[in-house]
CSV table of C-alpha atoms in Angstrom, one decimal:
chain,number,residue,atom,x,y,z
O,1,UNK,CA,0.6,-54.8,-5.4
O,2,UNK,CA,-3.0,-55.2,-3.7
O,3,UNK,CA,-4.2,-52.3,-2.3
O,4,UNK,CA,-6.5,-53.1,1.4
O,5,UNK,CA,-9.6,-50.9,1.1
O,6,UNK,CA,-10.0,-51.1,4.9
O,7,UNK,CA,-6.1,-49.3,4.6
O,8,UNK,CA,-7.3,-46.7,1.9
O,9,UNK,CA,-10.3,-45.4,4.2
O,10,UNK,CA,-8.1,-45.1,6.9
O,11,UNK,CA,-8.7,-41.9,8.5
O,12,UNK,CA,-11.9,-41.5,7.0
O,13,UNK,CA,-15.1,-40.6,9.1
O,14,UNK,CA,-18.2,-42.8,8.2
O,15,UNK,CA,-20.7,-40.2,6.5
O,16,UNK,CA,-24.5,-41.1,6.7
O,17,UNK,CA,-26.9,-39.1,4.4
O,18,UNK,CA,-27.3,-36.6,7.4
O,19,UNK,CA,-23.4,-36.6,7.9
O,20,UNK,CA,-22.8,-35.6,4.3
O,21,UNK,CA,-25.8,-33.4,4.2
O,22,UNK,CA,-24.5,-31.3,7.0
O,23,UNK,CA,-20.6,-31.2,5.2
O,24,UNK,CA,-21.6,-30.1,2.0
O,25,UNK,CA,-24.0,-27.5,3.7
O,26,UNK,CA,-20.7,-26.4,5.9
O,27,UNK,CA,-18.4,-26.2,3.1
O,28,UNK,CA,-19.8,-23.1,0.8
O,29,UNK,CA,-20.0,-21.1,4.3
O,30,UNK,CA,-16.6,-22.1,5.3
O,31,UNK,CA,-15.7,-21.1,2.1
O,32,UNK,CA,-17.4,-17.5,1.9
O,33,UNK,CA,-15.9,-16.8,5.3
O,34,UNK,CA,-12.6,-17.4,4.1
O,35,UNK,CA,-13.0,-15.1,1.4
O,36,UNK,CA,-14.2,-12.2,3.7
O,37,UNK,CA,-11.8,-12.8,6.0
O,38,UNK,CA,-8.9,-12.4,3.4
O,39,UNK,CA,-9.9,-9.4,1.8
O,40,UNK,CA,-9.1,-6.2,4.2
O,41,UNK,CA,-10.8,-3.3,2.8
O,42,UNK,CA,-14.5,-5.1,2.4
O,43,UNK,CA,-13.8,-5.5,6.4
O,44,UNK,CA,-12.9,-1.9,7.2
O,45,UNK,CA,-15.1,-0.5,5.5
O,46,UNK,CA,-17.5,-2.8,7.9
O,47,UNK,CA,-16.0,-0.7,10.6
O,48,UNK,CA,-17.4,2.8,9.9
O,49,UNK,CA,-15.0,5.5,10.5
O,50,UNK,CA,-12.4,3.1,12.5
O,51,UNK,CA,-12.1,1.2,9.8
O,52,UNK,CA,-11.1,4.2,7.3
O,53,UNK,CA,-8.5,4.9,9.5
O,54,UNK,CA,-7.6,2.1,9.6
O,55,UNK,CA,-6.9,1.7,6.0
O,56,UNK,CA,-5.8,5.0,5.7
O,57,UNK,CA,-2.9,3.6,8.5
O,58,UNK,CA,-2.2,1.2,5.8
O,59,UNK,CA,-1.9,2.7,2.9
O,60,UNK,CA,0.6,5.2,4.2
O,61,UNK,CA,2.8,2.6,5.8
O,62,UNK,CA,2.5,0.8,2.1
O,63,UNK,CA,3.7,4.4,0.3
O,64,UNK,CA,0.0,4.5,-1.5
O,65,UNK,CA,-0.4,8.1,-1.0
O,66,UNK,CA,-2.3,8.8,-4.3
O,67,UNK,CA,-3.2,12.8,-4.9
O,68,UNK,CA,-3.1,13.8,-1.1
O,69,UNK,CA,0.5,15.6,-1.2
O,70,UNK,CA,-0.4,17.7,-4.0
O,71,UNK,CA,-3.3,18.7,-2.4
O,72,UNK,CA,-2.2,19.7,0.7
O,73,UNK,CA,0.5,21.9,-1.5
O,74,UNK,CA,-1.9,23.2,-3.1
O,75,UNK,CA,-3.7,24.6,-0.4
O,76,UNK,CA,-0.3,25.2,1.6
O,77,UNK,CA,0.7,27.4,-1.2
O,78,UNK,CA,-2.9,29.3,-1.6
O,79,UNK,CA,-2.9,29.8,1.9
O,80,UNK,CA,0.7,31.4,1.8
O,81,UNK,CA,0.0,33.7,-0.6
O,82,UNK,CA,-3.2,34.6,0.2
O,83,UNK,CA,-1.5,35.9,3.5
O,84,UNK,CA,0.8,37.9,1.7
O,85,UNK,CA,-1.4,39.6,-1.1
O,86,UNK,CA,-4.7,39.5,-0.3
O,87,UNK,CA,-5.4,39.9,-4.1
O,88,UNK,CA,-4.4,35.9,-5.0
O,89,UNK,CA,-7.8,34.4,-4.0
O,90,UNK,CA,-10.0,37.1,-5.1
O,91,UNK,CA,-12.3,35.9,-8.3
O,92,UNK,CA,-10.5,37.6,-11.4
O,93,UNK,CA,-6.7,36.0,-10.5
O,94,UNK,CA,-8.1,32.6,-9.7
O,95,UNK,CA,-10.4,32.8,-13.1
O,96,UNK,CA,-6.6,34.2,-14.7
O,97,UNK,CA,-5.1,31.4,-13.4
O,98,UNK,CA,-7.9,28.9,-14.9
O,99,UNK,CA,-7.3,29.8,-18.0
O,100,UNK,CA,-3.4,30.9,-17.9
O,101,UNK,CA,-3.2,26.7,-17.0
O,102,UNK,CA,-4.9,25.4,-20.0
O,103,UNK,CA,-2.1,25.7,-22.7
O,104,UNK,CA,0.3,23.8,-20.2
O,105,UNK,CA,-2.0,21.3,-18.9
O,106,UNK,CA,-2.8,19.9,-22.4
O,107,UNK,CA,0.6,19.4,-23.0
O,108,UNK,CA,1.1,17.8,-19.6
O,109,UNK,CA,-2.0,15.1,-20.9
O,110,UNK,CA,0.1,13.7,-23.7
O,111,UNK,CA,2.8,13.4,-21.2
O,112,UNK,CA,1.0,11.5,-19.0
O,113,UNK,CA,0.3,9.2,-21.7
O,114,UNK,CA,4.6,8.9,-22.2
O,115,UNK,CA,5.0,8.8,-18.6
O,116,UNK,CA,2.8,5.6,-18.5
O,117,UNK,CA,5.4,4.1,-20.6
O,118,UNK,CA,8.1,4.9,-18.0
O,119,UNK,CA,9.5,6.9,-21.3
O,120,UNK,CA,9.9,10.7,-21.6
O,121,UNK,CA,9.0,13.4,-25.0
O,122,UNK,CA,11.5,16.2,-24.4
O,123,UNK,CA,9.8,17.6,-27.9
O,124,UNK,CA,6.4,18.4,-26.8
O,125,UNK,CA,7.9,22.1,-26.1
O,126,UNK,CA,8.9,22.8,-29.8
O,127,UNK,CA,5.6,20.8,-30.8
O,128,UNK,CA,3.6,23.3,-29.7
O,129,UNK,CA,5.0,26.3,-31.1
O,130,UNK,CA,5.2,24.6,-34.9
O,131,UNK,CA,1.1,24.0,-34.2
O,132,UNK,CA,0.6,27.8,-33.6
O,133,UNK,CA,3.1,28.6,-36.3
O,134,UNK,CA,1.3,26.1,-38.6
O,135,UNK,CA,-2.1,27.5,-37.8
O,136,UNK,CA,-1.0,31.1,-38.4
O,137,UNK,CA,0.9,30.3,-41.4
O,138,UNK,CA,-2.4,28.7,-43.0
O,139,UNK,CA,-4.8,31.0,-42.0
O,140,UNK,CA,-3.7,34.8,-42.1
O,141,UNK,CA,-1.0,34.3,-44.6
O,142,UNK,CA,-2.5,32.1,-46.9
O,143,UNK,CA,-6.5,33.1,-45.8
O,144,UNK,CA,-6.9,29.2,-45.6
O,145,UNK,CA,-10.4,28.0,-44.0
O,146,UNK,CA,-10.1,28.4,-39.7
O,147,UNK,CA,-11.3,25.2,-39.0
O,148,UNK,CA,-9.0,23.4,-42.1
O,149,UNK,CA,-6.4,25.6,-40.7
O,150,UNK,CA,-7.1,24.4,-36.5
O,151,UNK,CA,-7.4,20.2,-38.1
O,152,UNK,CA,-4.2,20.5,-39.9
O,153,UNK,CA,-2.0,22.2,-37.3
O,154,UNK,CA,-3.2,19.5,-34.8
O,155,UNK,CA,-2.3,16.7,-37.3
O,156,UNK,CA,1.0,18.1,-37.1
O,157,UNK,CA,1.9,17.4,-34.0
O,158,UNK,CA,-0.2,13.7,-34.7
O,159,UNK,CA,2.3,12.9,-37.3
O,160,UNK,CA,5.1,14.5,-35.9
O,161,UNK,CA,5.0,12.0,-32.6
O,162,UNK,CA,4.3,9.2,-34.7
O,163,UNK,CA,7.2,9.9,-36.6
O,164,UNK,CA,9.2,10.2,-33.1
O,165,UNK,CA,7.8,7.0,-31.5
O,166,UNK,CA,8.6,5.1,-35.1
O,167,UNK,CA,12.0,5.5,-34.4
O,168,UNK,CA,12.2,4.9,-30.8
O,169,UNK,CA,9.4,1.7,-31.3
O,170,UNK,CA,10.6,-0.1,-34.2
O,171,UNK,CA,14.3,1.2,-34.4
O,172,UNK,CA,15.3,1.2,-31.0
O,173,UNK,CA,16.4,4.4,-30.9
O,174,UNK,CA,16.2,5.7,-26.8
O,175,UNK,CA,13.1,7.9,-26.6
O,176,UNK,CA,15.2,10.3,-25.0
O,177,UNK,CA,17.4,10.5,-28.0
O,178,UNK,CA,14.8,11.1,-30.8
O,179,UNK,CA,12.6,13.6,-28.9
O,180,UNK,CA,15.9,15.7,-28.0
O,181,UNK,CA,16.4,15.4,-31.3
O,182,UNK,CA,12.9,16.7,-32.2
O,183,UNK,CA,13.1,19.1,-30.0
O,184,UNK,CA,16.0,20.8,-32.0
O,185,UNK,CA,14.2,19.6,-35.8
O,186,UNK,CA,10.9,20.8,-34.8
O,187,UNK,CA,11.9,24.0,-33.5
O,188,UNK,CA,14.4,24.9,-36.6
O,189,UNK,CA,10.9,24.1,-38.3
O,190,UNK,CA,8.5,26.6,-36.6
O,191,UNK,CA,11.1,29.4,-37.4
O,192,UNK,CA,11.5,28.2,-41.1
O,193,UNK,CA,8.1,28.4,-41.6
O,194,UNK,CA,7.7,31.6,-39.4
O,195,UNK,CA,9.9,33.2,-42.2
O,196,UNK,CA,12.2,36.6,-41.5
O,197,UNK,CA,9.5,38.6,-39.6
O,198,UNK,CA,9.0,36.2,-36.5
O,199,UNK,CA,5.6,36.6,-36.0
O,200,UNK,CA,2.3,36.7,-37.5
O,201,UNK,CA,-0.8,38.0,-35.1
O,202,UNK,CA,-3.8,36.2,-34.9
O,203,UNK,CA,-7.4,37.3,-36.0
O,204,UNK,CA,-8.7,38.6,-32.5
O,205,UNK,CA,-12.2,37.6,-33.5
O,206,UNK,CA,-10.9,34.2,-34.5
O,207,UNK,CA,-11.7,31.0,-33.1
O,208,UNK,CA,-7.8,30.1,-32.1
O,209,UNK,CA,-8.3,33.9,-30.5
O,210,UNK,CA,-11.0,32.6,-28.7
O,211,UNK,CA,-10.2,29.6,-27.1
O,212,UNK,CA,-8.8,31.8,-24.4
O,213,UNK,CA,-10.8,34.5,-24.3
O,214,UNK,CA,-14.2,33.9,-24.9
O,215,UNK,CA,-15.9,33.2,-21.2
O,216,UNK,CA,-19.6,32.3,-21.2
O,217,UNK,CA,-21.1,35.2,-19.6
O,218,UNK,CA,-24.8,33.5,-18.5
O,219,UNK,CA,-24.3,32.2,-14.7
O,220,UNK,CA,-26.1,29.3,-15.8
O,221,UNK,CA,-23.6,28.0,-17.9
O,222,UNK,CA,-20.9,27.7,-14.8
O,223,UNK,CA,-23.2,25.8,-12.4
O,224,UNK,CA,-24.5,23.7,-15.4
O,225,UNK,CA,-21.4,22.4,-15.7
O,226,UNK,CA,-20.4,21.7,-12.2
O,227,UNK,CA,-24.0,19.5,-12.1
O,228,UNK,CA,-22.8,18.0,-15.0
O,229,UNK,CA,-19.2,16.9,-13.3
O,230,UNK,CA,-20.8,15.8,-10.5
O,231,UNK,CA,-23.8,13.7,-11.8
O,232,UNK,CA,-21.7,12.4,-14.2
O,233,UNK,CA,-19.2,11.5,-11.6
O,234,UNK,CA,-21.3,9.3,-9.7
O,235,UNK,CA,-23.2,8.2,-12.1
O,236,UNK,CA,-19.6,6.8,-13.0
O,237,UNK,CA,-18.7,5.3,-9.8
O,238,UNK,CA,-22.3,4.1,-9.3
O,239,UNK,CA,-22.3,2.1,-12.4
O,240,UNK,CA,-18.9,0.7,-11.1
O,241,UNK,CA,-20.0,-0.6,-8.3
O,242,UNK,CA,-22.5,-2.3,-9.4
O,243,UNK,CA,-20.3,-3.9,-11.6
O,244,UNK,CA,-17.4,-5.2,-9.5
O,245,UNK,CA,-20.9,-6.3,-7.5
O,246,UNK,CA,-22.2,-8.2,-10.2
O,247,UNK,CA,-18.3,-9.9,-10.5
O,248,UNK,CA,-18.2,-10.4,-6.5
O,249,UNK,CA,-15.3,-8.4,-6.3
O,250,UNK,CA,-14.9,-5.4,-3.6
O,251,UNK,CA,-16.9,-2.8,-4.5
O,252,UNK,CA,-17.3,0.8,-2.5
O,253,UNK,CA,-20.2,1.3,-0.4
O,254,UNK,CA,-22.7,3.8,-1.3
O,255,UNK,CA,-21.9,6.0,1.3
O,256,UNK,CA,-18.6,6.4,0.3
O,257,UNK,CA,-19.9,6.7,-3.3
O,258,UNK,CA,-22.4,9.9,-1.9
O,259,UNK,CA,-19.4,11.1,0.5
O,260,UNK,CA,-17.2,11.4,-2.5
O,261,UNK,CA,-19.7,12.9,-4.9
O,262,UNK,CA,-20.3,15.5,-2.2
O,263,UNK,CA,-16.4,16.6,-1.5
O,264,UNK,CA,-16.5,17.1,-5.7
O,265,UNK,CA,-20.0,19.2,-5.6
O,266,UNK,CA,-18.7,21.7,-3.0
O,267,UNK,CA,-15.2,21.7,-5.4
O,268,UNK,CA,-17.4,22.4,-8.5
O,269,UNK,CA,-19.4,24.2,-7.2
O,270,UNK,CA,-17.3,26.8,-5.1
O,271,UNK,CA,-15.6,27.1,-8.7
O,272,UNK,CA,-18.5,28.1,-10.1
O,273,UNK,CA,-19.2,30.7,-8.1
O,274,UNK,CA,-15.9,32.0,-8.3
O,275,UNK,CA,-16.2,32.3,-12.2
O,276,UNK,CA,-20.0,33.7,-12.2
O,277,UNK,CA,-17.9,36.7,-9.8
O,278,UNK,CA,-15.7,37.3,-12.9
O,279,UNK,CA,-16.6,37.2,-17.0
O,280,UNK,CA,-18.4,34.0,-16.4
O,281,UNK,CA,-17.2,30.2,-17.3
O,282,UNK,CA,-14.1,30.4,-19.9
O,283,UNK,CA,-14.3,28.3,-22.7
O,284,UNK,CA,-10.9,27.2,-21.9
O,285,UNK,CA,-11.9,25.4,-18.5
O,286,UNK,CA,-14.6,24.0,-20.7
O,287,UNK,CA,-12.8,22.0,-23.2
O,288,UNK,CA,-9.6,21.3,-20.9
O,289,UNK,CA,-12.1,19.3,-18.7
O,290,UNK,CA,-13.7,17.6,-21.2
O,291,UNK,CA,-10.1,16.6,-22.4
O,292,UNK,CA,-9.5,15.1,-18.9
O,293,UNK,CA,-12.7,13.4,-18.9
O,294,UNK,CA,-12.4,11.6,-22.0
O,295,UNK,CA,-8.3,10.6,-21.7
O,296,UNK,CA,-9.5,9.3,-18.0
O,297,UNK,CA,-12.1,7.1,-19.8
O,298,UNK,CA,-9.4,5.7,-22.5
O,299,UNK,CA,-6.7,5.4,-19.4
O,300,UNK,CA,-9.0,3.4,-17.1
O,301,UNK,CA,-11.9,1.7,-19.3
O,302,UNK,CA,-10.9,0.6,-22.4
O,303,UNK,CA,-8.2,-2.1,-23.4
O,304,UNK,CA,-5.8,0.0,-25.4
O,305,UNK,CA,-5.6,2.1,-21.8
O,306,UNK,CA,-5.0,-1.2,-19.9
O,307,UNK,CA,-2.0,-1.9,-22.1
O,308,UNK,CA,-0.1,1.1,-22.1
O,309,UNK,CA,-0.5,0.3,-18.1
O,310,UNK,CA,1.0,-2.8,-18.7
O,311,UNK,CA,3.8,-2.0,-20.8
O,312,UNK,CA,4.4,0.8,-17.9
O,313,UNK,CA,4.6,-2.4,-16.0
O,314,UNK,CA,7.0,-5.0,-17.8
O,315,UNK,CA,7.3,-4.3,-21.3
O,316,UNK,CA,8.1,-8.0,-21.5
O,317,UNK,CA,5.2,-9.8,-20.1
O,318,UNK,CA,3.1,-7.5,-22.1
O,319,UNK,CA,4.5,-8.7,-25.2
O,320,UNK,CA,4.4,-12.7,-24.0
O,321,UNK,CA,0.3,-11.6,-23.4
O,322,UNK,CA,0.2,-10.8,-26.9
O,323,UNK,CA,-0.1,-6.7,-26.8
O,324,UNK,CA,1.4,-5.1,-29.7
O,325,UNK,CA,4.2,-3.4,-28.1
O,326,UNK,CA,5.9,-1.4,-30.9
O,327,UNK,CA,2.1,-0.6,-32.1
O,328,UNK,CA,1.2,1.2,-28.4
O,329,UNK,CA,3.9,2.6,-27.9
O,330,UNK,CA,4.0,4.9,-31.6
O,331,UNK,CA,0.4,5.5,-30.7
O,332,UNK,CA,1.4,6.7,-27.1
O,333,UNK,CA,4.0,9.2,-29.0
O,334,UNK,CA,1.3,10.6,-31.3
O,335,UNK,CA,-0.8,11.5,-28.7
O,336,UNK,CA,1.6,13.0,-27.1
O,337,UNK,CA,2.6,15.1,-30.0
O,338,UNK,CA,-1.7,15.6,-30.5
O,339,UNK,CA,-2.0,17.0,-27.2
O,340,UNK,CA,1.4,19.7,-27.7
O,341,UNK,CA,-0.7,20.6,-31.1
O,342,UNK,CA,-3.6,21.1,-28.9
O,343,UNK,CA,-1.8,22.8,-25.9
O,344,UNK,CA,0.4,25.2,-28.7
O,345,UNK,CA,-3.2,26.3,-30.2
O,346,UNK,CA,-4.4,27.5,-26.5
O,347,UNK,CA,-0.8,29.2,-25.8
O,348,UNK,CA,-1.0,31.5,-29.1
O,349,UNK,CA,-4.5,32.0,-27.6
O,350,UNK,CA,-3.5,33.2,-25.0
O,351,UNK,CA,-1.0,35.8,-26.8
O,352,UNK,CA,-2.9,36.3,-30.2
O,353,UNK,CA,0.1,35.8,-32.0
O,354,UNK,CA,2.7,32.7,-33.3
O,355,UNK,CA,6.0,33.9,-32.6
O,356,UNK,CA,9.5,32.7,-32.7
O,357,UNK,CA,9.3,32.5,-28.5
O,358,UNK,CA,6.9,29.5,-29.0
O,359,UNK,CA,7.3,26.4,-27.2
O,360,UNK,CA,11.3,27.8,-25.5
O,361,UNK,CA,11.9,29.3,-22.0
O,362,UNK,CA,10.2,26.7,-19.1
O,363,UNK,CA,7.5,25.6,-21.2
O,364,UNK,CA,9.0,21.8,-21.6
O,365,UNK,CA,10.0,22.1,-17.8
O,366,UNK,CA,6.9,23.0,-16.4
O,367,UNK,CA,5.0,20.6,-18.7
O,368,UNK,CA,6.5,17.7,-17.2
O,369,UNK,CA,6.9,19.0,-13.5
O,370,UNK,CA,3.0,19.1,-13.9
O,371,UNK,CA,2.2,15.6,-14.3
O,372,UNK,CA,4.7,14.7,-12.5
O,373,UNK,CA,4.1,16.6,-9.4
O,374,UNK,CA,0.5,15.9,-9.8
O,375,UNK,CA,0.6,12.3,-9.1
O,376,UNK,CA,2.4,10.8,-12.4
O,377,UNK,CA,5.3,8.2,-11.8
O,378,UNK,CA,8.4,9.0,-13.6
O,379,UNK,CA,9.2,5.0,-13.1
O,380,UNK,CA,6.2,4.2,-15.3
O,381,UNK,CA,3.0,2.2,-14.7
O,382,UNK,CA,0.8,4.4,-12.1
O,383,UNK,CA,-0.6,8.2,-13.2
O,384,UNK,CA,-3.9,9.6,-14.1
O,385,UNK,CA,-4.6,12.3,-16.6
O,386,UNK,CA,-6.3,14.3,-13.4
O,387,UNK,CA,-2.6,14.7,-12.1
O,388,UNK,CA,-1.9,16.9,-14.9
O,389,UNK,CA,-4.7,19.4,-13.7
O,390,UNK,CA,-3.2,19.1,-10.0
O,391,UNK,CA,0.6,19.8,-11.3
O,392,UNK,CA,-0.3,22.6,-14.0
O,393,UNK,CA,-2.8,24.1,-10.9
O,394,UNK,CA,0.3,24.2,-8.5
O,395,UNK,CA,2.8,25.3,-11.2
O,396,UNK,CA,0.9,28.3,-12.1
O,397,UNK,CA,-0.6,29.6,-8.5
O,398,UNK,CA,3.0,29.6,-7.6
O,399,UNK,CA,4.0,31.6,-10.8
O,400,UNK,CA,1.2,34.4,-10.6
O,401,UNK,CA,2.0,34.5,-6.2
O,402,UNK,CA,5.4,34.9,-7.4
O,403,UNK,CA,4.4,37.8,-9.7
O,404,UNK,CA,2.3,39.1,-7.5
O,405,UNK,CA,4.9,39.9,-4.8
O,406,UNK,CA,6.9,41.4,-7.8
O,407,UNK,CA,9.8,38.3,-7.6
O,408,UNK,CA,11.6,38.0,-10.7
O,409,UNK,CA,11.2,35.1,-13.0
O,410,UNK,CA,14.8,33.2,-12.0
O,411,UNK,CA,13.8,32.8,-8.4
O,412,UNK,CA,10.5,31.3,-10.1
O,413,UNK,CA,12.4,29.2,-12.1
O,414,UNK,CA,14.5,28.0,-8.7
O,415,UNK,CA,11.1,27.6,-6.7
O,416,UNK,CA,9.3,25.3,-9.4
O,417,UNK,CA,12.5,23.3,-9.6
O,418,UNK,CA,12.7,22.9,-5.7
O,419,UNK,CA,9.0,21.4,-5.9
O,420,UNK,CA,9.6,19.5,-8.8
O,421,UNK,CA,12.8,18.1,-6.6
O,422,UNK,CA,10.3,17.3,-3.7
O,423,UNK,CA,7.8,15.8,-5.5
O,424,UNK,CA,10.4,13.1,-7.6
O,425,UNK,CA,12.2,12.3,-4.3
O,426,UNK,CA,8.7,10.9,-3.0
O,427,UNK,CA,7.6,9.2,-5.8
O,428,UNK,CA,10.7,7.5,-5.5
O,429,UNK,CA,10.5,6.9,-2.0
O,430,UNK,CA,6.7,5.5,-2.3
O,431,UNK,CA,8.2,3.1,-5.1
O,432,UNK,CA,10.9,2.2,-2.4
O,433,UNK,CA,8.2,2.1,-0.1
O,434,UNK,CA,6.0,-0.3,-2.1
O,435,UNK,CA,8.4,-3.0,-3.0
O,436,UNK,CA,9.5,-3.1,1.1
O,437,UNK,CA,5.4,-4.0,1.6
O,438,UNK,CA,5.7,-6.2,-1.5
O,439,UNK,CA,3.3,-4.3,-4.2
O,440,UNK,CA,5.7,-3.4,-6.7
């Protein structure tokens, strides 16, 4: 079968060597402009403050409501109590509070981690009381080296999530089934090794002792480390812009960059102030920032953070992409059971003393309410270690309000449980919300 050429070109315009000129020139700026034109928040942004509310419109109507809920609690609940005692925003209960959040909040890391993983560790609790036993086991009754002593007791908790995720990873076993499980072993452990008396106090002048109560009295230290946070904030977002630049993908302006690291100056800075009014920076705040700092780099810059994101995702296609699932998610499990070491260390602290109390009453509860009411999905796949400072902040200014107005501790218990009941039923109406617009 013959072909006519005249029949091929039909349709075809003649193109002279100005006619093809002028197409070629036309097509790369056709091209750019459909490109602009398709991606919304390079536009609104175009549009000054119209255009923020404008995507602000949007992602509410898409259920992307990030950290703003937890923040307006948090100041809801400041502002309530602060109209009933006048004694909850003054500098020495807010700098109480700081540190009273630490032990809890570090705990609440490793969970975020699990939580990632759509997955729960119901043995963090007990976890953290065999890391204080261990400690206090090593060092006053056997005089072993602090620092050996501190290393060890934190390897506990390594091992003992590794152990955990093992059996959940590579035997299947439900993750809810082994950590129950631990919870049980590993709190039968701490009062084996506590032995009949039940508690062993702490060297006050220790360094354990004073992870909680040492506070670094020069006023310099506090603002130096809200300069710190900021410029290294936007030296952050700065350096990632410039990036997603450099890859021609949307990129915030540098006003919004500046806006940004100005809302988190006055923040830092206001907290600052607060602590220079007290004993000064506590070390506590110190390292429990630092923590957040560095799990936020692991989480959202390196590639062992972008696949426990995408086993949170589909633990399927992460395998067909070739991520070691069993692999992530033991690791996930061990530093979850690093982080209840950690937070155990700063709750005997906090006390002075390992005690057969360790790691019971809401301890678990509240350690999970705080990532997830700070921002952590319970469905897997979206959280941020910063949502465990948010939860743990709102968990404990509700607790010392509460004690403030001299309410017992059940009606605590049945307040914390009525936010945690809020804050699950709209993370799992934002999930409902996102797969209505199509992004989940």
């Amino acid at each position: 079968m013959t072909i006519d050429k005249t029949s091929a070109n039909l349709g075809k315009t003649p193109e002279g060597p100005e006619e093809t000129s002028a197409v070629k020139t036309e097509a790369p700026a056709a091209a750019a402009a459909a490109v602009t034109a398709v991606d919304p928040r390079l536009l609104v942004r175009e549009q000054g403050l119209l255009g923020y509310w404008t995507e602000f419109k949007r992602k509410m109507k898409a259920g992307d409501l990030g950290s703003m809920p937890v923040v307006i609690g948090l100041a809801v609940i400041w502002i309530i109590f602060q109209s009933l005692n006048s004694n909850f925003l003054t500098a020495g209960n807010l700098s109480d509070i700081s540190v009273a959040m630490v032990g809890t909040g570090m705990i609440a890391v490793g969970i975020v981690f699990v939580l990632l993983l759509g997955e729960i560790d119901l043995s963090v609790g007990s976890l953290s009381g065999v890391a204080g036993a261990t400690f206090a086991v090593l060092n006053i009754t056997h005089g072993m080296n602090e620092i050996l002593a501190l290393v060890l007791s934190i390897l506990t908790g390594t091992v003992a999530g590794a152990l955990q995720g093992f059996f959940f990873a590579k035997i299947g076993v439900p993750a809810f089934a082994v950590t129950l499980a631990g919870l049980l072993f590993w709190n039968g452990f701490m009062l084996k090794i506590l032995g009949d008396n039940g508690t062993i106090n702490l060297n006050s002048d220790g360094l354990v002792a004073k992870l909680t109560s040492y506070y670094f009295s020069d006023v310099a230290a506090a603002y130096g480390l809200a300069i710190g946070v900021t410029a290294l904030f936007f030296l952050s977002s700065f350096l990632d812009n410039k990036r997603r630049e450099a890859a021609g993908v949307p990129s915030r302006p540098l006003s919004e960059t500046v806006l940004r690291t100005v809302l988190l100056a006055i923040v830092a800075f206001a907290a600052a102030i607060v602590f220079n009014q007290y004993k000064g920076l506590p070390l506590a705040v110190v390292v429990f920032v630092a923590v957040l700092f560095i799990t936020d780099f692991v989480l959202r810059r390196t590639a062992y953070g972008r696949k426990i994101f995408a086993l949170g995702g589909s633990v399927e296609a992460s395998r067909r992409a070739g991520i070691n699932v069993d692999m992530v998610r033991i690791s996930v499990f061990a530093v979850s059971g690093t982080f209840a070491a950690i937070g155990g260390l700063f709750i005997a602290s906090k006390i002075a003393s390992a005690n057969q109390g360790a790691g019971a009453g809401d301890l678990l509860m509240n350690a999970i309410a705080a990532a997830v009411i700070g921002g952590t999905s319970l469905f897997g796949g979206r959280g941020r270690t910063w949502n465990a400072l948010l939860g743990v902040l709102v968990i404990v200014s509700i607790q010392y309000g509460l004690a403030l107005q001299g309410i017992a501790s059940p009606v605590q218990y049945m307040i914390t449980g009525g936010v945690l009941l809020a804050t699950v039923v709209i993370d799992a109406v934002t999930r409902k919300t996102q797969k209505t617009a199509g992004r989940a």
